[in-house]
Amino acid sequence: MAIFVDEATRLVVQGITGRDGSFHTLQMMEYGTAVVAGVTPGKGGQTFEGLEGVGVPIFNSMDEAVAETGANASAVYVPPAFAAGAVEEAADAGVSLVVAITEGVPVQDMARAHAFARDRGARVLGPNCPGVISPGKAKVGIIPGNIVTPGPVGVISRSGTLTYEAVIHLTNAGIGQTTCVGIGGDPLIGTNFVDALEAFADDADTEAIVMIGEIGGTDEQEAAQWVSDHLEIPVVGFIAGQTAPPGRRMGHAGAIISGASGTAEEKMKAFEDNGISVAKRPADIAGLIQGVLSA
Amino acid sequence: MNIHEYQAKDILRANGIPVPPGEVATTADQAVAVAEQFGGTVVVKAQVHSGGRGKAGGVKLAATTAEVREHAENILGMTISGLTVEKILVTPAEDIDTEAYVGVLIDRKSQAATFMVSAEGGIDIEEVAHTNPDAIRKLTVDPRYGLMNHQAYWLANSLYENAGLAKQTAKIIRQLYAAFTSSGASMIEINPLITTKSGEVKAIDAKMSIDDSELFRHPELVEYRDLSAEPAAETKAREADLSYVKLDGNVGCCVNGAGLAMATMDLVKYYGGEPANFLDIGGSSNPEKVVSALEIITSDPNVKVILFNIFGGITRGDDVARGIVEATKRIDIKPPIVIRLTGTNEKEGLEILAEAGFTAFSSMDEVVEQAVKIVNAG
């Protein structure tokens, strides 16, 4: 099994004709994801040239795309000014998963989009996230397909390339993954650590979880408590930003220590206090997972 | 983006909130002229992006022209939290009866704008939230409906029993929400909101941050950025669309992705070194960006080694390699460069680097150890 995406995923790419949207549509198709439609307002009726002559129909709006193709998920590659609107449109069209890749979406726009998507029963991943990949089944987003391999470990992370760094160590050690989820580096994200942990807890094939957090907010601390209260499988954690100064935004809009809250130290302590093994370096994650899997 | 008190007050005034008049001065002479124009006792306030201005001696009452001059001279040029005071705000002193706190910010947990008000004014709200949470009334605004009138009254009524004061305050709270949404703020704090003995409610101090992702909608607010409050390298980085934060160490770091960049800094520390900076070259990098990144890193004289950690995803290894080679041709780079490059187009990237005489490591630990070794050796 897997969480969020698998062989049943039928994907619409919002912004399929843009530079990033078109490049990653091909990558997703190459990985085996069923990309059934694209949306670019004003380009409805055209066809996106997919792999090996497979054309993907383009629609002007999400409701047409879903009605015509039975799509159940969308990936948002549209510019920041329009991204929250694209999330709202996808949720309104009835897809159950909206993966928002776009970085730099105004936070107040996302506050409304998240509230609206919750009402419509759509799960939002991101924004400012690398997406999700279930090895051997499907990928939605930008995580490179060649670094993952099927297996028993679930991975949840706020970051993109740091996830790749952790996953490649797992893969090189012969430890595969059920699903790798990038939840995003923004202050307001649709799926947080606890939401992703809940999904993995219901997945019979996931035997251990890697949680990769960073400075800013209290999401990791709440997740640590949830792990201790509810989760029966082992968790290994890593926190980035031990050397980050307070009050400065470290790339991600959400990666900022405000006052004395959201430090790496506080998060690592919350992990340790709740039975989560903390890796000191990304390279140590695989070894710790090996240990908990064979215990 | 943080803005100054006087700029935040302009935004509040534009939204109808009663704010006493004030003028900015950059010299003691100007401060005296402004004070004479207002007449009576004035307050001289340092304009820097820092809390604790009062404690640092950056806020002073002045009853006479001589006092205005003395305080202005002392405060201008003063250093508060490492920032030099270049501007002061001169504003008439108010006849304060009571002080309250009113703030609104984007709350991560409730995922929406959230008001916090407290009858304990002039306080550190984080501390009160910790020590005496009952002294704060909190309200999350549903972004689909906005702030409703009765909600504004519910907040205001917790501050004042007097109906007249509560009515003025409810109006201020509605105006504050309008200021918050129309300027794309992530935080606005009025601290304190005062009542005067004659029964007026006014905002006499304000703190405000704008969401950087909203700035494309507000060119007028971009003008508010205080370039003197940040190192020149950070200004250059922003213009080149790079995320850069200067630190105190000597290992210059150039990484793709914010999480990996932080983890790289942490690993430098783990191996006994000190990072000189955070730098994320971003996703779809082109060679030009790498050139800018190297210019920025080498503008820091502390840097003794430059460490690249590139895990190609959207970023292509050959683009980064071309950027490194191009930069070393264009600018004179003294510190040695150590490189880790893997992922998308790794093979092409490594070939370009090898041709130019660079060797690259394949693991993050190896390259960081090597960088620290170079620094410690020399």
XYZ file of C-alpha atoms in Angstrom, chain B:
378
model
C 9.651 42.501 5.639
C 9.650 44.568 8.819
C 8.802 48.252 8.512
C 9.463 51.131 10.900
C 7.054 52.547 13.466
C 6.548 55.773 11.505
C 5.755 53.814 8.325
C 3.329 51.505 10.140
C 1.650 54.584 11.632
C 1.176 56.039 8.136
C -0.644 52.833 7.137
C -2.806 52.902 10.280
C -3.683 56.586 9.705
C -4.590 55.849 6.093
C -7.073 53.293 7.426
C -8.659 55.846 9.762
C -7.094 54.785 13.069
C -6.436 57.734 15.427
C -2.663 58.115 15.635
C -1.005 61.258 17.053
C 0.980 63.303 14.508
C 4.714 62.739 14.147
C 7.664 63.661 11.937
C 10.872 61.838 11.182
C 14.219 63.566 11.754
C 17.730 62.497 10.820
C 19.550 65.338 12.634
C 19.192 67.039 16.021
C 18.395 70.365 14.275
C 15.503 68.773 12.407
C 14.258 67.180 15.628
C 14.255 70.553 17.383
C 12.395 72.188 14.489
C 9.733 69.448 14.558
C 9.371 69.704 18.361
C 8.936 73.498 18.154
C 6.247 73.053 15.535
C 4.300 70.700 17.863
C 5.017 72.752 21.024
C 4.907 71.251 24.517
C 6.466 67.996 25.628
C 7.436 65.541 22.880
C 8.710 61.982 22.688
C 11.897 61.241 20.746
C 11.876 57.633 19.448
C 14.603 55.616 17.712
C 13.393 54.052 14.432
C 15.084 50.646 14.235
C 13.828 47.122 13.500
C 14.170 45.942 17.076
C 12.089 45.455 20.180
C 13.234 46.823 23.538
C 13.940 50.320 22.197
C 12.831 51.879 25.483
C 15.065 49.660 27.600
C 18.017 50.455 25.344
C 17.505 54.192 25.954
C 16.104 54.808 22.485
C 12.818 56.416 23.624
C 12.911 59.658 25.658
C 10.496 62.356 26.816
C 11.666 65.931 26.184
C 9.981 68.936 27.798
C 12.318 71.646 26.464
C 14.165 72.425 23.252
C 17.443 71.728 25.019
C 16.200 68.299 26.052
C 15.039 67.517 22.515
C 18.497 68.381 21.198
C 20.263 66.367 23.888
C 18.125 63.233 23.373
C 18.234 63.497 19.586
C 22.032 63.725 19.653
C 22.274 60.728 21.984
C 19.815 58.524 20.145
C 20.976 59.229 16.570
C 23.955 56.942 15.955
C 23.133 54.778 18.962
C 23.358 50.986 18.413
C 20.307 48.890 19.360
C 20.507 45.111 18.808
C 23.434 45.683 16.453
C 21.549 48.235 14.349
C 22.612 51.875 14.099
C 19.845 54.418 14.648
C 19.689 56.725 11.619
C 16.182 58.117 12.057
C 14.138 59.338 14.988
C 10.428 59.967 15.256
C 9.363 63.130 17.109
C 5.774 63.057 18.321
C 3.755 65.023 20.912
C 3.584 63.359 24.348
C 0.101 62.112 25.180
C -1.836 62.458 28.391
C -2.085 58.711 29.045
C -4.796 57.320 31.299
C -4.662 53.564 30.496
C -2.621 51.341 28.157
C -3.778 48.224 26.320
C -2.384 45.795 23.737
C -4.048 45.048 20.382
C -2.380 42.794 17.818
C -3.266 40.716 14.784
C -1.052 38.110 13.113
C -1.165 35.033 10.902
C -1.439 32.129 13.335
C 0.078 28.908 12.005
C -2.078 26.612 14.104
C -5.500 28.106 13.312
C -4.273 28.923 9.761
C -5.804 32.401 9.743
C -5.486 35.963 10.999
C -5.811 35.918 14.770
C -6.384 38.880 17.085
C -4.939 39.082 20.554
C -5.952 41.879 22.912
C -5.031 42.540 26.514
C -5.864 45.249 29.031
C -2.249 44.942 30.141
C -0.617 47.376 27.722
C 3.026 48.062 27.018
C 3.812 44.406 27.569
C 5.617 41.571 25.842
C 2.623 39.612 24.553
C 4.585 36.358 24.199
C 5.524 36.544 27.849
C 1.952 37.267 28.976
C 0.660 34.439 26.780
C 3.044 32.212 28.715
C 2.663 33.480 32.271
C -0.904 34.809 32.377
C -2.891 33.575 29.355
C -6.189 34.625 31.000
C -5.148 38.262 30.553
C -5.410 37.841 26.761
C -8.563 37.571 24.667
C -7.982 35.775 21.358
C -10.108 35.586 18.222
C -9.415 33.842 14.914
C -11.002 35.512 11.900
C -12.586 33.187 9.354
C -10.918 34.370 6.133
C -14.073 33.596 4.132
C -16.220 36.062 6.093
C -13.740 38.569 7.460
C -14.034 40.238 10.854
C -17.634 40.730 11.961
C -18.854 43.744 13.913
C -19.876 41.791 17.006
C -16.476 40.100 17.057
C -14.730 43.467 17.101
C -16.980 44.445 20.045
C -16.263 41.137 21.815
C -12.558 42.005 21.716
C -13.059 45.671 22.647
C -15.401 44.876 25.540
C -12.663 42.844 27.197
C -10.512 45.979 27.329
C -12.949 48.636 28.567
C -16.128 48.601 30.649
C -16.860 52.158 29.509
C -19.206 51.897 26.496
C -17.750 54.955 24.760
C -14.194 53.638 24.929
C -15.316 50.160 23.810
C -17.125 51.656 20.816
C -14.072 53.632 19.676
C -11.906 50.545 20.165
C -14.224 48.232 18.209
C -13.959 50.669 15.311
C -10.160 50.732 15.613
C -10.098 46.923 15.587
C -12.160 46.827 12.388
C -9.854 49.424 10.816
C -6.856 47.402 11.950
C -8.197 44.302 10.183
C -8.733 46.377 7.034
C -5.126 47.606 7.257
C -3.945 44.022 7.780
C -5.695 42.593 4.722
C -5.206 45.557 2.382
C -1.459 45.764 2.983
C -0.771 42.004 2.975
C 0.613 42.080 6.490
C 1.719 39.060 8.472
C 1.662 40.967 11.778
C 0.499 44.340 13.147
C 0.808 45.274 16.802
C -0.525 48.404 18.508
C 1.301 48.489 21.814
C 0.162 50.480 23.572
C -3.303 51.493 22.535
C -4.009 54.269 25.020
C -6.974 56.065 26.495
C -6.522 59.729 27.408
C -8.029 61.476 30.413
C -10.403 63.225 28.011
C -11.789 59.863 26.856
C -10.086 59.325 23.508
C -8.558 56.036 22.270
C -5.321 56.303 20.241
C -2.518 54.144 18.865
C 0.794 55.573 20.079
C 3.154 52.798 19.014
C 2.972 50.329 16.124
C 4.971 47.407 14.818
C 4.282 45.778 11.465
C 5.593 43.055 9.129
C 4.546 42.644 5.506
C 4.406 39.142 3.953
C 7.268 39.126 1.413
C 5.079 37.115 -0.960
C 2.552 40.008 -1.053
C 5.055 42.656 -2.129
C 4.347 42.189 -5.850
C 0.882 43.621 -5.145
C 2.207 46.595 -3.177
C 4.960 48.480 -4.995
C 4.361 51.409 -2.618
C 5.318 49.221 0.352
C 8.506 47.994 -1.320
C 9.691 51.609 -0.950
C 9.479 51.154 2.817
C 12.371 48.707 2.857
C 15.237 50.124 4.927
C 18.410 49.113 3.104
C 20.577 50.457 5.935
C 19.083 47.794 8.223
C 20.631 44.903 6.285
C 24.149 44.008 5.096
C 24.814 45.090 1.481
C 25.353 41.432 0.524
C 21.779 40.617 1.581
C 20.423 43.422 -0.603
C 22.427 42.127 -3.556
C 21.222 38.578 -2.893
C 17.583 39.653 -2.879
C 18.052 41.477 -6.179
C 19.585 38.297 -7.647
C 16.638 36.299 -6.280
C 18.817 34.325 -3.882
C 18.101 33.600 -0.236
C 21.117 34.692 1.817
C 21.704 35.284 5.509
C 25.119 36.398 6.721
C 26.580 34.633 9.757
C 29.837 34.965 11.690
C 31.855 31.895 10.603
C 34.340 31.348 7.761
C 32.952 28.430 5.735
C 31.019 29.975 2.838
C 28.069 27.759 1.875
C 26.249 27.539 -1.474
C 23.419 25.010 -1.505
C 20.234 24.308 -3.472
C 17.167 24.134 -1.234
C 16.522 25.778 2.124
C 16.343 22.589 4.194
C 19.539 21.172 2.713
C 21.232 24.576 3.161
C 20.382 24.585 6.875
C 21.467 20.947 7.242
C 24.773 21.815 5.513
C 25.434 24.655 7.983
C 24.646 22.279 10.844
C 27.055 19.680 9.438
C 29.831 22.303 9.181
C 29.338 22.892 12.891
C 29.191 19.122 13.553
C 32.672 18.718 12.020
C 34.058 21.594 14.072
C 33.702 24.525 11.658
C 31.532 27.644 11.610
C 29.279 28.537 8.647
C 29.789 32.022 7.156
C 26.313 32.179 5.680
C 23.049 30.563 4.679
C 22.604 30.610 0.908
C 19.939 28.862 -1.137
C 20.429 29.196 -4.901
C 16.854 27.975 -5.382
C 15.283 25.483 -7.723
C 15.535 26.280 -11.408
C 19.018 27.751 -11.198
C 20.860 29.113 -14.192
C 24.620 29.662 -14.408
C 24.172 33.439 -13.847
C 22.690 32.770 -10.411
C 25.725 30.752 -9.417
C 27.970 33.631 -10.502
C 25.965 36.059 -8.323
C 26.079 33.604 -5.420
C 29.870 33.395 -5.630
C 30.192 37.193 -5.802
C 28.064 37.496 -2.668
C 29.898 34.798 -0.722
C 33.335 36.184 -1.603
C 32.300 39.727 -0.617
C 32.502 38.477 2.987
C 36.200 38.852 3.972
C 35.840 36.167 6.675
C 35.252 33.414 4.116
C 38.244 31.043 3.965
C 36.707 28.236 1.907
C 33.666 27.939 -0.358
C 31.541 24.834 -0.039
C 29.039 23.791 -2.696
C 26.446 21.188 -1.788
C 24.189 20.501 -4.771
C 21.573 17.753 -4.896
C 20.028 18.063 -8.330
C 16.278 17.786 -8.567
C 14.891 20.718 -10.531
C 18.383 22.170 -10.260
C 20.576 20.675 -12.950
C 24.107 19.691 -12.041
C 25.555 20.891 -15.367
C 24.041 24.379 -14.872
C 25.705 24.727 -11.483
C 29.016 23.395 -12.854
C 28.934 25.907 -15.731
C 28.190 28.693 -13.248
C 31.177 27.776 -11.087
C 33.526 27.651 -14.079
C 32.142 30.910 -15.479
C 32.456 32.706 -12.136
C 36.068 31.658 -11.652
C 36.846 33.153 -15.073
C 35.032 36.413 -14.399
C 35.947 37.138 -10.799
C 39.108 36.591 -8.830
C 38.147 34.024 -6.208
C 40.839 33.600 -3.548
C 39.356 30.977 -1.177
C 39.544 27.356 -2.330
C 36.294 25.822 -3.617
C 35.124 22.349 -2.608
C 32.166 20.799 -4.368
C 29.629 18.061 -3.845
C 27.388 17.527 -6.823
C 24.882 14.734 -7.307
C 21.411 14.129 -8.764
C 20.022 15.478 -12.057
C 22.701 15.753 -14.791
C 25.418 14.779 -12.337
C 27.580 13.115 -15.002
C 27.565 16.181 -17.322
C 28.259 18.470 -14.356
C 31.195 16.431 -13.123
C 32.713 16.393 -16.632
C 32.522 20.198 -16.883
C 34.149 20.536 -13.463
C 36.879 17.985 -14.226
C 37.789 19.825 -17.437
C 38.243 23.030 -15.443
C 40.395 21.239 -12.897
C 37.896 20.861 -10.033
C 37.324 17.587 -8.252
C 33.946 16.897 -6.761
C 32.820 14.728 -3.879
C 29.733 12.563 -4.033
C 28.740 12.712 -0.348
C 27.758 15.657 1.816
C 29.814 14.428 4.776
C 33.004 14.153 2.712
C 32.774 17.642 1.261
C 31.957 19.273 4.606
C 34.828 17.456 6.343
C 37.160 18.610 3.580
C 35.999 22.239 3.880
C 36.518 22.272 7.639
C 39.937 20.650 7.227
C 41.024 23.432 4.849
C 39.873 26.140 7.254
C 41.549 24.552 10.255
C 44.805 24.018 8.351
C 45.234 27.549 7.345
